[in-house]
mmCIF file of C-alpha atoms and ligand atoms in Angstrom:
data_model
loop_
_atom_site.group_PDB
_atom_site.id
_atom_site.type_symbol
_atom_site.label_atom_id
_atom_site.label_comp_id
_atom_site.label_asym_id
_atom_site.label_seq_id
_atom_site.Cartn_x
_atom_site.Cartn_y
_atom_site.Cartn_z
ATOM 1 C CA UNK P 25 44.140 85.139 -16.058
ATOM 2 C CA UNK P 26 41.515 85.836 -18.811
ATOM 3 C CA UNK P 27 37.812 85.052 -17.380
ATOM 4 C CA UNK P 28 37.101 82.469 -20.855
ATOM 5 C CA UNK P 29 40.061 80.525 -19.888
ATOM 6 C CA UNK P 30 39.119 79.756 -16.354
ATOM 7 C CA UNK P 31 36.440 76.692 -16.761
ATOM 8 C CA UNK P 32 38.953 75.385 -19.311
ATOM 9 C CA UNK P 33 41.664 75.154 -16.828
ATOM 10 C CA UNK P 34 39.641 73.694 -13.948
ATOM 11 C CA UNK P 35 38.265 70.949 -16.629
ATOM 12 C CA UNK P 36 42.603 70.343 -17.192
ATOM 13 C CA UNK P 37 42.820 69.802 -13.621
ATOM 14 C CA UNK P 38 40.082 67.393 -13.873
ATOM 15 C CA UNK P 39 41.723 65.486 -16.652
ATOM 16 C CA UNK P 40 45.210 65.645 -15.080
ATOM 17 C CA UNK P 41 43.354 64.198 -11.523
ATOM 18 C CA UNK P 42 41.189 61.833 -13.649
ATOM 19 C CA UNK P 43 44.562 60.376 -16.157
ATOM 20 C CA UNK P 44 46.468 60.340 -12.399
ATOM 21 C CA UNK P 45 43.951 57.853 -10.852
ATOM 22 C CA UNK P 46 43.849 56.133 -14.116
ATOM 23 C CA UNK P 47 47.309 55.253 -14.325
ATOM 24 C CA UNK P 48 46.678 53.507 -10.576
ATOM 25 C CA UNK P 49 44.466 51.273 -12.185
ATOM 26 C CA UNK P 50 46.872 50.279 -14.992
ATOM 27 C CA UNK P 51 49.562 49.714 -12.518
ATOM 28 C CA UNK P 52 47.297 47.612 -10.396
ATOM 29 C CA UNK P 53 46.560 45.559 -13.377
ATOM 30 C CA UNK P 54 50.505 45.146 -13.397
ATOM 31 C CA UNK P 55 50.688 44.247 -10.519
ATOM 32 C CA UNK P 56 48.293 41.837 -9.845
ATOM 33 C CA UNK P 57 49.913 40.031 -13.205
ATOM 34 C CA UNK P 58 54.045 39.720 -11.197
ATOM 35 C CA UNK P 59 54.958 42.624 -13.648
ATOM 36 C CA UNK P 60 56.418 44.660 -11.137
ATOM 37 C CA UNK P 61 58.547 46.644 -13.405
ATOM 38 C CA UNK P 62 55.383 48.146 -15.526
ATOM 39 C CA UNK P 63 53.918 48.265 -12.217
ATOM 40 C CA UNK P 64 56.221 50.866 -10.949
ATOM 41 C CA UNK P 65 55.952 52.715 -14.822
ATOM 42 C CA UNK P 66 52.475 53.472 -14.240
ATOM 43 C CA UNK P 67 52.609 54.277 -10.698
ATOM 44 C CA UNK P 68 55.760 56.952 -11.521
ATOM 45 C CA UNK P 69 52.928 57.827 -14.387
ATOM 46 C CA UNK P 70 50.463 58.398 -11.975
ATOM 47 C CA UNK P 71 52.743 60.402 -9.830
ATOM 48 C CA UNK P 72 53.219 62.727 -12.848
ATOM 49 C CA UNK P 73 49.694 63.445 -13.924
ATOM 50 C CA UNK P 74 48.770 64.674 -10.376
ATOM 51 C CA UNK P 75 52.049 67.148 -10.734
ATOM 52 C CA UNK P 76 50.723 68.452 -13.854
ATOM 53 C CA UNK P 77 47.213 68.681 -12.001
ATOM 54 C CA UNK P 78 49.026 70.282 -9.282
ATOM 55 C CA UNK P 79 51.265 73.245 -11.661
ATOM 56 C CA UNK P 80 47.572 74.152 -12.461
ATOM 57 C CA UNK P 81 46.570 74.662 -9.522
ATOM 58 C CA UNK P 82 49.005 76.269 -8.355
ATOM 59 C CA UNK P 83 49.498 78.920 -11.743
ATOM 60 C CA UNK P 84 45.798 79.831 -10.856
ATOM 61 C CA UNK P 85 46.505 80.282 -7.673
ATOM 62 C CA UNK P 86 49.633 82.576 -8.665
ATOM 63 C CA UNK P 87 46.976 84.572 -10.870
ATOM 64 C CA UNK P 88 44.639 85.320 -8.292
ATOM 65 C CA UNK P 89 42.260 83.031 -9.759
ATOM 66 C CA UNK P 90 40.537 79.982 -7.125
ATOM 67 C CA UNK P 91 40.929 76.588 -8.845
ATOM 68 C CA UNK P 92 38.362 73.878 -7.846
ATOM 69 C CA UNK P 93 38.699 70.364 -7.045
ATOM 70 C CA UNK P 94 37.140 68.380 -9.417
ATOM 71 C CA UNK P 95 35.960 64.764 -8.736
ATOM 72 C CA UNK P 96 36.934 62.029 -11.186
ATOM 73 C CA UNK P 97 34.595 60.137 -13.269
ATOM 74 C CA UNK P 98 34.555 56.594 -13.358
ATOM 75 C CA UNK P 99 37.627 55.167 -14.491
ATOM 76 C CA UNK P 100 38.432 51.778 -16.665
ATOM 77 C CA UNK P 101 39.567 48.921 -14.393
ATOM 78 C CA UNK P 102 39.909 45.843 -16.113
ATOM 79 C CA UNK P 103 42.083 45.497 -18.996
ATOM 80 C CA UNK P 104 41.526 42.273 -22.028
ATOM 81 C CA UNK P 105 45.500 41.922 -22.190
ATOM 82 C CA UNK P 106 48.441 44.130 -21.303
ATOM 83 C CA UNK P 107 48.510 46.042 -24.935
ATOM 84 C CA UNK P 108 44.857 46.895 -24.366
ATOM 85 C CA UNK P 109 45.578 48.661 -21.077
ATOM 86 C CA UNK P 110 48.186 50.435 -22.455
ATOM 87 C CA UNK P 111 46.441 51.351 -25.725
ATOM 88 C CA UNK P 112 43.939 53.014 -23.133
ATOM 89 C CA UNK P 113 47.207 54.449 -21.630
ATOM 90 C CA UNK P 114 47.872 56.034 -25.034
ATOM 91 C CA UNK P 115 43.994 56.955 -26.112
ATOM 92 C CA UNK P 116 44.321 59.470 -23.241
ATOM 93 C CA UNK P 117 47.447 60.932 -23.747
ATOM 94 C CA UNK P 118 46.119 62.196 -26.771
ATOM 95 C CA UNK P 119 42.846 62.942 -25.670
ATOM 96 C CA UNK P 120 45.200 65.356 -23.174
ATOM 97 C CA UNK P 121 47.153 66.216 -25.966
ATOM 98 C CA UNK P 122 44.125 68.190 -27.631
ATOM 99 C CA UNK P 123 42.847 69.322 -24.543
ATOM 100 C CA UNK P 124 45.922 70.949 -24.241
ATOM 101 C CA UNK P 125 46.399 72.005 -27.758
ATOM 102 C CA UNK P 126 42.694 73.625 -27.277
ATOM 103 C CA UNK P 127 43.622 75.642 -24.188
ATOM 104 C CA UNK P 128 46.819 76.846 -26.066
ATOM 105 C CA UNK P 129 44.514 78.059 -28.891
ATOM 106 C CA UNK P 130 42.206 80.029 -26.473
ATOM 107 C CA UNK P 131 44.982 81.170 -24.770
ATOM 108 C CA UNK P 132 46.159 82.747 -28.079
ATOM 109 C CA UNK P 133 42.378 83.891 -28.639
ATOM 110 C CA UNK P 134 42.391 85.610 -25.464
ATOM 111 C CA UNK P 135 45.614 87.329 -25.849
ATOM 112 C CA UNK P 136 46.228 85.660 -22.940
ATOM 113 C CA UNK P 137 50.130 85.555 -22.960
ATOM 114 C CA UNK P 138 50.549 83.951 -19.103
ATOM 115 C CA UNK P 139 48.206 81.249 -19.845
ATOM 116 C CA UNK P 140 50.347 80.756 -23.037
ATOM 117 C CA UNK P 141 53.798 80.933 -21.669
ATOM 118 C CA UNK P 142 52.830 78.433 -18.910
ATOM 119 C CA UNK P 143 50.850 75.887 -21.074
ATOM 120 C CA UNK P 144 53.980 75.764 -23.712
ATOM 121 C CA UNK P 145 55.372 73.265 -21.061
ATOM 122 C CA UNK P 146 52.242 71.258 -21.398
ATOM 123 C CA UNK P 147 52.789 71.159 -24.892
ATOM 124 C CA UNK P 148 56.787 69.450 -25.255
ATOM 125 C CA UNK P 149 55.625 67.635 -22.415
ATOM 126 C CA UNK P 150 52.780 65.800 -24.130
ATOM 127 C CA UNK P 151 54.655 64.804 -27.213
ATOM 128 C CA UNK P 152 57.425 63.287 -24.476
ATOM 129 C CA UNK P 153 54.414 61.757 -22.966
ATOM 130 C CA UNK P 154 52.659 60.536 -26.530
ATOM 131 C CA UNK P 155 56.291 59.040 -27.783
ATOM 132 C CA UNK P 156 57.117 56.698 -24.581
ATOM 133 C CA UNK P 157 53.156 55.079 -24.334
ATOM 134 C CA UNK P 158 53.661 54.643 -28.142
ATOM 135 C CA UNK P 159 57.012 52.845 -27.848
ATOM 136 C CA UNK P 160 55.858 50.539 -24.974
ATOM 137 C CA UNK P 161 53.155 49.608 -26.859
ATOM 138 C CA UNK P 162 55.247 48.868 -29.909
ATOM 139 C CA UNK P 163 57.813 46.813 -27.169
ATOM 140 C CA UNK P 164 54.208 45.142 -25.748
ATOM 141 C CA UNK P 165 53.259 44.094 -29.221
ATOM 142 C CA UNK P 166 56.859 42.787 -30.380
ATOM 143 C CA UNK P 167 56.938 40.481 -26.948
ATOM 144 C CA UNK P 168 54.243 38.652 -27.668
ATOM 145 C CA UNK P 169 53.901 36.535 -25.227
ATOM 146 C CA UNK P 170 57.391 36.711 -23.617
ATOM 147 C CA UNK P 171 56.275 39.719 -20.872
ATOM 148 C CA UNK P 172 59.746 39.431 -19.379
ATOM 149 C CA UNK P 173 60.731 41.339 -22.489
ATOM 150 C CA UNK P 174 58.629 44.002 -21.486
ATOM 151 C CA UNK P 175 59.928 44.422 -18.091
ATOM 152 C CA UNK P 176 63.347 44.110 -19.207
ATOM 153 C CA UNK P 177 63.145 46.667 -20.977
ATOM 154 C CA UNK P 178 61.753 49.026 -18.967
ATOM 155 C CA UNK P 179 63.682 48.482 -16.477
ATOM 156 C CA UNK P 180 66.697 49.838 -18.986
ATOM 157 C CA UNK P 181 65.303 52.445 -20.228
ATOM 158 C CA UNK P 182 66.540 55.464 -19.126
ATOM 159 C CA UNK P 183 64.123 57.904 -20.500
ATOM 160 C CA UNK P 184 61.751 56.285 -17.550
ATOM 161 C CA UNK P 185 64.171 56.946 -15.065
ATOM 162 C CA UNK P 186 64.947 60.477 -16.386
ATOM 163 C CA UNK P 187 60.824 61.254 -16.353
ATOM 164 C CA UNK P 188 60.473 59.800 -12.744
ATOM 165 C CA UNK P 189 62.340 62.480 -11.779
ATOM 166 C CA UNK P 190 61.250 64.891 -14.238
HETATM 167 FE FE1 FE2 B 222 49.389 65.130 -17.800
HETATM 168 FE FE1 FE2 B 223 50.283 62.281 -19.375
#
């Protein structure tokens, strides 16, 4: 891979790491709460973000490049009410979402056509990723103060299921 693009991609495993631990937190905050179905959302979340860490670090590693192992910086864990902790939820997916719309743009800077196939997953995957956070928190926000609502429904739907095995 292109030497400019290499810092950039260690600072993406960072942020995958960092949104991965996050998402514990969240979940915790379910499940402290009884709300064992949102709960289990943001652990499966979780469980994602450290496989996108982990396709980085593993397409350097394909392109001879060493990635490092960042530490995580401290990390939001208490929450006003469940739409704030999801609004946080959704603040960085697109914080991610220009991150990786910024390494895509190098990429294409660099002539860096590797870096730009492998980062076109990153980008379907983050409006996926955008869409769901924004429709719980529509759900969230709808249920007032009727959680069950919440849980009900995602515990139906099936785009959750699809993405915890995704
Ligand atoms: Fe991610
Ligand atoms: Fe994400």
């Amino acid at each position: 891979m292109k030497q400019a693009m290499i810092n950039p991609f260690n600072e993406q495993i960072q942020s995958e790491f960092t949104a991965s631990q996050q998402y514990i937190a969240i979940a915790i905050y379910f499940d402290e709460m009884g709300l064992v179905e949102l709960a289990q959302f943001f652990y499966r979340q979780s469980d994602e973000e450290r496989m996108h860490a982990m396709k980085f670090v593993q397409f350097m590693l394909d392109s001879e490049t060493r990635p490092l192992v960042p530490s995580v910086p401290e990390l939001k864990n208490s929450f006003n009410n469940p739409a704030d902790a999801v609004q946080f939820a959704l603040d960085q997916e697109r914080k991610v979402t220009d991150q990786i719309d910024n390494l895509v743009s190098l990429s294409l800077a660099e002539g860096d056509h590797a870096s730009n196939n492998f980062l076109q997953w990153f980008v379907t995957e983050q409006v996926e990723e955008v869409a769901t956070m924004t429709t719980l928190l529509q759900t969230i926000r709808l249920a007032g103060d009727n959680l069950l609502l919440v849980e009900d429904f995602v515990r139906r739907n099936p785009q959750n299921a699809a993405e915890a095995e995704a």
